[in-house]
PDB file of C-alpha atoms in Angstrom:
ATOM      1  CA  ASP A   1     122.470  93.873   5.886  1.00 55.00           C
ATOM      2  CA  THR A   2     120.162  90.956   6.584  1.00 77.00           C
ATOM      3  CA  GLY A   3     117.247  93.068   7.770  1.00 92.00           C
ATOM      4  CA  VAL A   4     115.319  92.870  11.029  1.00 95.00           C
ATOM      5  CA  SER A   5     114.623  89.312  12.108  1.00 96.00           C
ATOM      6  CA  GLN A   6     111.841  88.212  14.453  1.00 97.00           C
ATOM      7  CA  ASP A   7     111.210  84.847  16.028  1.00 96.00           C
ATOM      8  CA  PRO A   8     108.843  83.059  16.092  1.00 97.00           C
ATOM      9  CA  ARG A   9     106.676  84.075  13.141  1.00 95.00           C
ATOM     10  CA  HIS A  10     103.574  82.654  14.778  1.00 97.00           C
ATOM     11  CA  LYS A  11     102.704  81.767  18.357  1.00 97.00           C
ATOM     12  CA  ILE A  12      99.520  80.182  19.613  1.00 98.00           C
ATOM     13  CA  THR A  13      99.125  80.050  23.358  1.00 98.00           C
ATOM     14  CA  LYS A  14      96.440  79.471  25.937  1.00 97.00           C
ATOM     15  CA  ARG A  15      95.180  82.285  28.088  1.00 97.00           C
ATOM     16  CA  GLY A  16      97.269  82.674  31.207  1.00 97.00           C
ATOM     17  CA  GLN A  17     100.495  81.383  29.708  1.00 98.00           C
ATOM     18  CA  ASN A  18     103.654  83.458  29.331  1.00 98.00           C
ATOM     19  CA  VAL A  19     105.206  84.091  25.925  1.00 98.00           C
ATOM     20  CA  THR A  20     108.505  85.593  24.814  1.00 98.00           C
ATOM     21  CA  PHE A  21     109.405  86.998  21.422  1.00 98.00           C
ATOM     22  CA  ARG A  22     112.843  87.792  20.075  1.00 98.00           C
ATOM     23  CA  CYS A  23     114.010  90.523  17.718  1.00 98.00           C
ATOM     24  CA  ASP A  24     117.387  90.844  16.033  1.00 97.00           C
ATOM     25  CA  PRO A  25     117.824  94.348  14.585  1.00 96.00           C
ATOM     26  CA  ILE A  26     120.014  95.477  11.714  1.00 95.00           C
ATOM     27  CA  SER A  27     123.464  95.253  13.257  1.00 92.00           C
ATOM     28  CA  GLU A  28     124.552  98.872  12.877  1.00 90.00           C
ATOM     29  CA  HIS A  29     121.271 100.297  14.215  1.00 93.00           C
ATOM     30  CA  ASN A  30     121.384 101.394  17.850  1.00 92.00           C
ATOM     31  CA  ARG A  31     117.644 102.071  18.185  1.00 93.00           C
ATOM     32  CA  LEU A  32     115.129  99.274  18.505  1.00 95.00           C
ATOM     33  CA  TYR A  33     111.342  99.567  18.694  1.00 95.00           C
ATOM     34  CA  TRP A  34     108.411  97.340  19.502  1.00 96.00           C
ATOM     35  CA  TYR A  35     104.999  97.993  17.971  1.00 96.00           C
ATOM     36  CA  ARG A  36     101.704  96.132  18.125  1.00 96.00           C
ATOM     37  CA  GLN A  37      99.265  95.893  15.232  1.00 96.00           C
ATOM     38  CA  THR A  38      95.739  94.553  15.421  1.00 95.00           C
ATOM     39  CA  LEU A  39      93.648  93.617  12.413  1.00 91.00           C
ATOM     40  CA  GLY A  40      92.676  96.597  10.299  1.00 89.00           C
ATOM     41  CA  GLN A  41      94.644  99.085  12.376  1.00 92.00           C
ATOM     42  CA  GLY A  42      97.928 100.893  12.070  1.00 94.00           C
ATOM     43  CA  PRO A  43     100.871  99.853  14.237  1.00 95.00           C
ATOM     44  CA  GLU A  44     100.846 101.236  17.791  1.00 94.00           C
ATOM     45  CA  PHE A  45     104.038 102.120  19.606  1.00 93.00           C
ATOM     46  CA  LEU A  46     104.905 100.032  22.664  1.00 94.00           C
ATOM     47  CA  THR A  47     108.485 100.850  23.638  1.00 94.00           C
ATOM     48  CA  TYR A  48     111.912 101.719  22.312  1.00 92.00           C
ATOM     49  CA  PHE A  49     115.567 101.266  23.227  1.00 94.00           C
ATOM     50  CA  GLN A  50     118.656 103.204  22.449  1.00 92.00           C
ATOM     51  CA  ASN A  51     121.450 100.696  22.844  1.00 93.00           C
ATOM     52  CA  GLU A  52     120.569  98.835  26.056  1.00 93.00           C
ATOM     53  CA  ALA A  53     118.578 101.669  27.631  1.00 93.00           C
ATOM     54  CA  GLN A  54     114.780 101.556  27.459  1.00 92.00           C
ATOM     55  CA  LEU A  55     113.982 105.224  26.873  1.00 90.00           C
ATOM     56  CA  GLU A  56     110.238 105.287  26.373  1.00 88.00           C
ATOM     57  CA  LYS A  57     107.238 103.103  27.139  1.00 89.00           C
ATOM     58  CA  SER A  58     103.705 103.567  25.933  1.00 89.00           C
ATOM     59  CA  ARG A  59     100.750 103.550  28.304  1.00 85.00           C
ATOM     60  CA  LEU A  60      99.634 100.559  26.219  1.00 80.00           C
ATOM     61  CA  LEU A  61     102.419  98.565  27.836  1.00 84.00           C
ATOM     62  CA  SER A  62     100.755  97.116  30.903  1.00 88.00           C
ATOM     63  CA  ASP A  63     102.746  95.644  33.777  1.00 92.00           C
ATOM     64  CA  ARG A  64     102.294  92.209  32.193  1.00 96.00           C
ATOM     65  CA  PHE A  65     104.597  93.308  29.373  1.00 96.00           C
ATOM     66  CA  SER A  66     108.347  93.613  29.742  1.00 95.00           C
ATOM     67  CA  ALA A  67     111.039  94.241  27.179  1.00 96.00           C
ATOM     68  CA  GLU A  68     114.781  93.938  27.446  1.00 96.00           C
ATOM     69  CA  ARG A  69     117.797  94.597  25.316  1.00 96.00           C
ATOM     70  CA  PRO A  70     120.579  93.430  27.598  1.00 90.00           C
ATOM     71  CA  LYS A  71     123.642  93.977  25.441  1.00 87.00           C
ATOM     72  CA  GLY A  72     122.281  96.561  23.078  1.00 86.00           C
ATOM     73  CA  SER A  73     121.868  94.009  20.315  1.00 91.00           C
ATOM     74  CA  PHE A  74     118.851  91.665  20.224  1.00 96.00           C
ATOM     75  CA  SER A  75     115.721  92.355  22.260  1.00 97.00           C
ATOM     76  CA  THR A  76     113.044  90.234  23.879  1.00 97.00           C
ATOM     77  CA  LEU A  77     109.421  91.094  24.584  1.00 98.00           C
ATOM     78  CA  GLU A  78     107.697  89.007  27.235  1.00 97.00           C
ATOM     79  CA  ILE A  79     103.990  88.924  27.945  1.00 97.00           C
ATOM     80  CA  GLN A  80     102.975  87.323  31.226  1.00 97.00           C
ATOM     81  CA  ARG A  81      99.551  85.833  31.949  1.00 97.00           C
ATOM     82  CA  THR A  82      98.377  86.355  28.382  1.00 97.00           C
ATOM     83  CA  GLU A  83      94.826  87.494  27.710  1.00 96.00           C
ATOM     84  CA  GLN A  84      92.751  87.141  24.557  1.00 96.00           C
ATOM     85  CA  GLY A  85      93.091  90.879  24.019  1.00 95.00           C
ATOM     86  CA  ASP A  86      96.833  90.404  23.582  1.00 96.00           C
ATOM     87  CA  SER A  87      96.225  88.637  20.264  1.00 97.00           C
ATOM     88  CA  ALA A  88      97.926  90.802  17.650  1.00 97.00           C
ATOM     89  CA  MET A  89     100.949  91.124  15.401  1.00 97.00           C
ATOM     90  CA  TYR A  90     103.999  92.254  17.339  1.00 97.00           C
ATOM     91  CA  LEU A  91     106.391  94.193  15.148  1.00 97.00           C
ATOM     92  CA  CYS A  92     110.006  94.996  15.826  1.00 97.00           C
ATOM     93  CA  ALA A  93     111.882  97.764  14.029  1.00 96.00           C
ATOM     94  CA  SER A  94     115.324  99.298  14.170  1.00 95.00           C
ATOM     95  CA  SER A  95     116.917 102.511  12.996  1.00 92.00           C
ATOM     96  CA  PRO A  96     120.092 104.539  13.264  1.00 90.00           C
ATOM     97  CA  GLN A  97     120.115 107.401  15.741  1.00 85.00           C
ATOM     98  CA  ALA A  98     120.235 110.163  13.099  1.00 84.00           C
ATOM     99  CA  PRO A  99     117.148 112.424  13.211  1.00 79.00           C
ATOM    100  CA  GLY A 100     114.383 111.409  10.860  1.00 82.00           C
ATOM    101  CA  SER A 101     115.880 108.019  10.055  1.00 87.00           C
ATOM    102  CA  PRO A 102     113.219 105.644   8.763  1.00 90.00           C
ATOM    103  CA  LEU A 103     112.387 102.599  10.842  1.00 92.00           C
ATOM    104  CA  HIS A 104     113.079  99.237   9.242  1.00 94.00           C
ATOM    105  CA  PHE A 105     110.559  96.616  10.275  1.00 95.00           C
ATOM    106  CA  GLY A 106     110.742  92.869  10.642  1.00 95.00           C
ATOM    107  CA  ASN A 107     108.044  90.455   9.486  1.00 93.00           C
ATOM    108  CA  GLY A 108     106.454  90.396  12.922  1.00 95.00           C
ATOM    109  CA  THR A 109     105.309  87.720  15.341  1.00 97.00           C
ATOM    110  CA  ARG A 110     101.615  86.902  15.170  1.00 96.00           C
ATOM    111  CA  LEU A 111     100.283  85.986  18.599  1.00 98.00           C
ATOM    112  CA  THR A 112      96.995  84.155  19.018  1.00 98.00           C
ATOM    113  CA  VAL A 113      95.702  83.674  22.562  1.00 98.00           C
ATOM    114  CA  THR A 114      92.988  81.015  22.821  1.00 96.00           C
TER     115      THR A 114
ATOM    116  CA  ALA B   1     100.126 115.150  20.998  1.00 76.00           C
ATOM    117  CA  GLN B   2     100.354 114.075  17.402  1.00 86.00           C
ATOM    118  CA  LYS B   3      97.843 112.368  15.164  1.00 93.00           C
ATOM    119  CA  VAL B   4      97.681 110.982  11.640  1.00 96.00           C
ATOM    120  CA  THR B   5      94.405 110.506   9.805  1.00 97.00           C
ATOM    121  CA  GLN B   6      93.884 108.467   6.675  1.00 97.00           C
ATOM    122  CA  ALA B   7      90.229 109.003   5.877  1.00 95.00           C
ATOM    123  CA  GLN B   8      90.111 106.432   3.070  1.00 97.00           C
ATOM    124  CA  THR B   9      89.925 102.998   4.629  1.00 96.00           C
ATOM    125  CA  GLU B  10      89.683 101.140   1.328  1.00 97.00           C
ATOM    126  CA  ILE B  11      90.116 102.076  -2.328  1.00 97.00           C
ATOM    127  CA  SER B  12      89.488  99.847  -5.311  1.00 97.00           C
ATOM    128  CA  VAL B  13      90.748 100.717  -8.795  1.00 97.00           C
ATOM    129  CA  VAL B  14      91.226  98.969 -12.084  1.00 97.00           C
ATOM    130  CA  GLU B  15      94.751  98.400 -13.312  1.00 97.00           C
ATOM    131  CA  LYS B  16      96.328 101.401 -15.062  1.00 97.00           C
ATOM    132  CA  GLU B  17      94.175 103.913 -13.228  1.00 97.00           C
ATOM    133  CA  ASP B  18      95.873 106.632 -11.164  1.00 97.00           C
ATOM    134  CA  VAL B  19      95.078 106.650  -7.451  1.00 97.00           C
ATOM    135  CA  THR B  20      95.805 109.139  -4.667  1.00 97.00           C
ATOM    136  CA  LEU B  21      95.987 108.178  -1.005  1.00 97.00           C
ATOM    137  CA  ASP B  22      95.241 110.988   1.428  1.00 97.00           C
ATOM    138  CA  CYS B  23      97.011 111.721   4.700  1.00 97.00           C
ATOM    139  CA  VAL B  24      96.340 114.538   7.141  1.00 98.00           C
ATOM    140  CA  TYR B  25      98.429 115.043  10.251  1.00 96.00           C
ATOM    141  CA  GLU B  26      98.393 117.060  13.456  1.00 94.00           C
ATOM    142  CA  THR B  27     101.411 118.132  15.448  1.00 91.00           C
ATOM    143  CA  ARG B  28     102.425 121.111  17.565  1.00 88.00           C
ATOM    144  CA  ASP B  29     106.059 120.817  16.584  1.00 87.00           C
ATOM    145  CA  THR B  30     107.681 122.896  13.884  1.00 86.00           C
ATOM    146  CA  THR B  31     110.241 120.219  13.072  1.00 88.00           C
ATOM    147  CA  TYR B  32     108.883 116.820  12.112  1.00 91.00           C
ATOM    148  CA  TYR B  33     109.149 114.041   9.572  1.00 92.00           C
ATOM    149  CA  LEU B  34     106.509 112.331   7.487  1.00 93.00           C
ATOM    150  CA  PHE B  35     106.708 108.838   6.080  1.00 94.00           C
ATOM    151  CA  TRP B  36     104.805 106.461   3.837  1.00 96.00           C
ATOM    152  CA  TYR B  37     105.026 102.714   4.347  1.00 96.00           C
ATOM    153  CA  LYS B  38     103.568  99.876   2.288  1.00 96.00           C
ATOM    154  CA  GLN B  39     102.330  96.637   3.881  1.00 96.00           C
ATOM    155  CA  PRO B  40     101.748  93.934   1.271  1.00 93.00           C
ATOM    156  CA  PRO B  41      99.828  90.742   2.109  1.00 89.00           C
ATOM    157  CA  SER B  42     103.071  89.171   3.345  1.00 86.00           C
ATOM    158  CA  GLY B  43     102.864  91.560   6.292  1.00 87.00           C
ATOM    159  CA  GLU B  44     106.236  93.313   6.322  1.00 89.00           C
ATOM    160  CA  LEU B  45     106.127  97.112   6.490  1.00 94.00           C
ATOM    161  CA  VAL B  46     108.229  98.526   3.663  1.00 94.00           C
ATOM    162  CA  PHE B  47     109.553 102.090   3.871  1.00 93.00           C
ATOM    163  CA  LEU B  48     108.705 104.156   0.770  1.00 92.00           C
ATOM    164  CA  ILE B  49     109.536 107.806   1.429  1.00 89.00           C
ATOM    165  CA  ARG B  50     110.435 110.342   4.093  1.00 89.00           C
ATOM    166  CA  ARG B  51     109.896 114.116   4.067  1.00 89.00           C
ATOM    167  CA  ASN B  52     111.000 116.631   6.696  1.00 88.00           C
ATOM    168  CA  SER B  53     108.907 119.640   7.599  1.00 88.00           C
ATOM    169  CA  PHE B  54     111.322 122.053   5.930  1.00 86.00           C
ATOM    170  CA  ASP B  55     111.224 120.333   2.581  1.00 81.00           C
ATOM    171  CA  GLU B  56     107.997 120.994   0.735  1.00 76.00           C
ATOM    172  CA  GLN B  57     109.429 120.076  -2.609  1.00 76.00           C
ATOM    173  CA  ASN B  58     107.246 117.420  -4.121  1.00 78.00           C
ATOM    174  CA  GLU B  59     108.863 114.341  -5.540  1.00 79.00           C
ATOM    175  CA  ILE B  60     108.288 111.877  -8.309  1.00 80.00           C
ATOM    176  CA  SER B  61     109.911 108.482  -8.269  1.00 83.00           C
ATOM    177  CA  GLY B  62     108.875 106.283 -11.134  1.00 89.00           C
ATOM    178  CA  ARG B  63     105.119 105.702 -10.818  1.00 92.00           C
ATOM    179  CA  TYR B  64     105.031 107.181  -7.308  1.00 92.00           C
ATOM    180  CA  SER B  65     104.675 110.849  -6.422  1.00 91.00           C
ATOM    181  CA  TRP B  66     104.144 112.715  -3.180  1.00 90.00           C
ATOM    182  CA  ASN B  67     102.446 116.025  -2.471  1.00 92.00           C
ATOM    183  CA  PHE B  68     103.401 117.681   0.836  1.00 92.00           C
ATOM    184  CA  GLN B  69     101.313 120.747   1.719  1.00 92.00           C
ATOM    185  CA  LYS B  70     102.316 122.212   5.054  1.00 91.00           C
ATOM    186  CA  SER B  71      99.537 124.823   4.897  1.00 91.00           C
ATOM    187  CA  THR B  72      96.895 122.101   4.954  1.00 94.00           C
ATOM    188  CA  SER B  73      98.909 119.555   6.988  1.00 94.00           C
ATOM    189  CA  SER B  74      98.611 117.004   4.229  1.00 95.00           C
ATOM    190  CA  PHE B  75     101.045 114.511   2.752  1.00 95.00           C
ATOM    191  CA  ASN B  76      99.304 112.707  -0.101  1.00 95.00           C
ATOM    192  CA  PHE B  77     100.657 109.843  -2.158  1.00 94.00           C
ATOM    193  CA  THR B  78      99.805 109.130  -5.793  1.00 95.00           C
ATOM    194  CA  ILE B  79     100.396 105.972  -7.801  1.00 95.00           C
ATOM    195  CA  THR B  80     100.257 106.517 -11.543  1.00 95.00           C
ATOM    196  CA  ALA B  81      99.202 103.688 -13.837  1.00 97.00           C
ATOM    197  CA  SER B  82      98.485 101.329 -10.950  1.00 97.00           C
ATOM    198  CA  GLN B  83      99.421  97.660 -11.154  1.00 97.00           C
ATOM    199  CA  VAL B  84      98.064  94.591  -9.398  1.00 96.00           C
ATOM    200  CA  VAL B  85     101.312  94.365  -7.412  1.00 95.00           C
ATOM    201  CA  ASP B  86     100.498  97.735  -5.856  1.00 96.00           C
ATOM    202  CA  SER B  87      97.697  96.058  -3.902  1.00 97.00           C
ATOM    203  CA  ALA B  88      98.595  96.522  -0.242  1.00 97.00           C
ATOM    204  CA  VAL B  89      97.793  98.573   2.828  1.00 97.00           C
ATOM    205  CA  TYR B  90      99.530 101.940   2.810  1.00 98.00           C
ATOM    206  CA  PHE B  91     100.350 103.755   6.036  1.00 97.00           C
ATOM    207  CA  CYS B  92     101.228 107.383   6.561  1.00 97.00           C
ATOM    208  CA  ALA B  93     103.301 108.104   9.681  1.00 96.00           C
ATOM    209  CA  LEU B  94     104.592 111.127  11.596  1.00 94.00           C
ATOM    210  CA  ARG B  95     107.572 111.623  13.845  1.00 89.00           C
ATOM    211  CA  ASN B  96     108.355 114.874  15.607  1.00 78.00           C
ATOM    212  CA  ASN B  97     111.864 115.847  16.523  1.00 71.00           C
ATOM    213  CA  ASN B  98     111.391 115.289  20.225  1.00 68.00           C
ATOM    214  CA  ALA B  99     109.743 111.887  20.087  1.00 58.00           C
ATOM    215  CA  GLY B 100     112.847 109.725  20.053  1.00 61.00           C
ATOM    216  CA  ASN B 101     112.172 108.502  16.554  1.00 63.00           C
ATOM    217  CA  MET B 102     108.798 107.117  17.635  1.00 80.00           C
ATOM    218  CA  LEU B 103     106.426 106.926  14.684  1.00 89.00           C
ATOM    219  CA  THR B 104     102.726 107.648  14.972  1.00 92.00           C
ATOM    220  CA  PHE B 105     100.850 105.787  12.242  1.00 95.00           C
ATOM    221  CA  GLY B 106      97.553 106.465  10.583  1.00 96.00           C
ATOM    222  CA  GLY B 107      94.944 103.744  10.326  1.00 96.00           C
ATOM    223  CA  GLY B 108      96.030 102.763   6.824  1.00 97.00           C
ATOM    224  CA  THR B 109      94.362 102.678   3.421  1.00 98.00           C
ATOM    225  CA  ARG B 110      93.800  99.309   1.780  1.00 97.00           C
ATOM    226  CA  LEU B 111      94.373  99.617  -1.954  1.00 98.00           C
ATOM    227  CA  MET B 112      93.013  96.920  -4.231  1.00 97.00           C
ATOM    228  CA  VAL B 113      94.066  97.026  -7.855  1.00 97.00           C
ATOM    229  CA  LYS B 114      91.985  94.758 -10.049  1.00 96.00           C
ATOM    230  CA  PRO B 115      93.206  93.420 -13.383  1.00 95.00           C
TER     231      PRO B 115
END
């Protein structure tokens, strides 16, 4: 069990550019989640997958955001036409399907939009 | 709708003091789970404990203890004999049984333990 891995750890981009983040979950976990955390706040849910199916999306996830998990393993989160308000820590987590299973989080990708 | 409130935004204690972090939650569901996570300065969220709504037995694990009171919708967390390494942001979180494992987090309590 190597834990949840996220890449890159930091990303600085100019407003209007597209960015893509990657998450590799714990291998035996079939659920994968994306959260966003801004300074001084708790994490906010964005979306989650069960295997390759995207089962829920938050209203926070505007149409500039898209997430995929094509083979039910790693996932990518893309933000198109970034805005300064997108600056945040993007957290990925995974869990087994069993009810009440805790989520295991990665170290996050910190995005700064200049 | 579900909501988690951590009224204490920041707590400062001196090493060896006991400290309790408060958490109050709202949910319409009868089956749900409550969690505490720790976020040290390195940034990674570390799972500490989970409780389900049917298990009101309080637990002690080393210097940590948890007090779940369903009647007051509270799930408080106590650190006994605090240490500098306990300095972190602590998050309480709620998941109901129909939310696909989605966690709703509180705003967090920043704990600073001074030597």
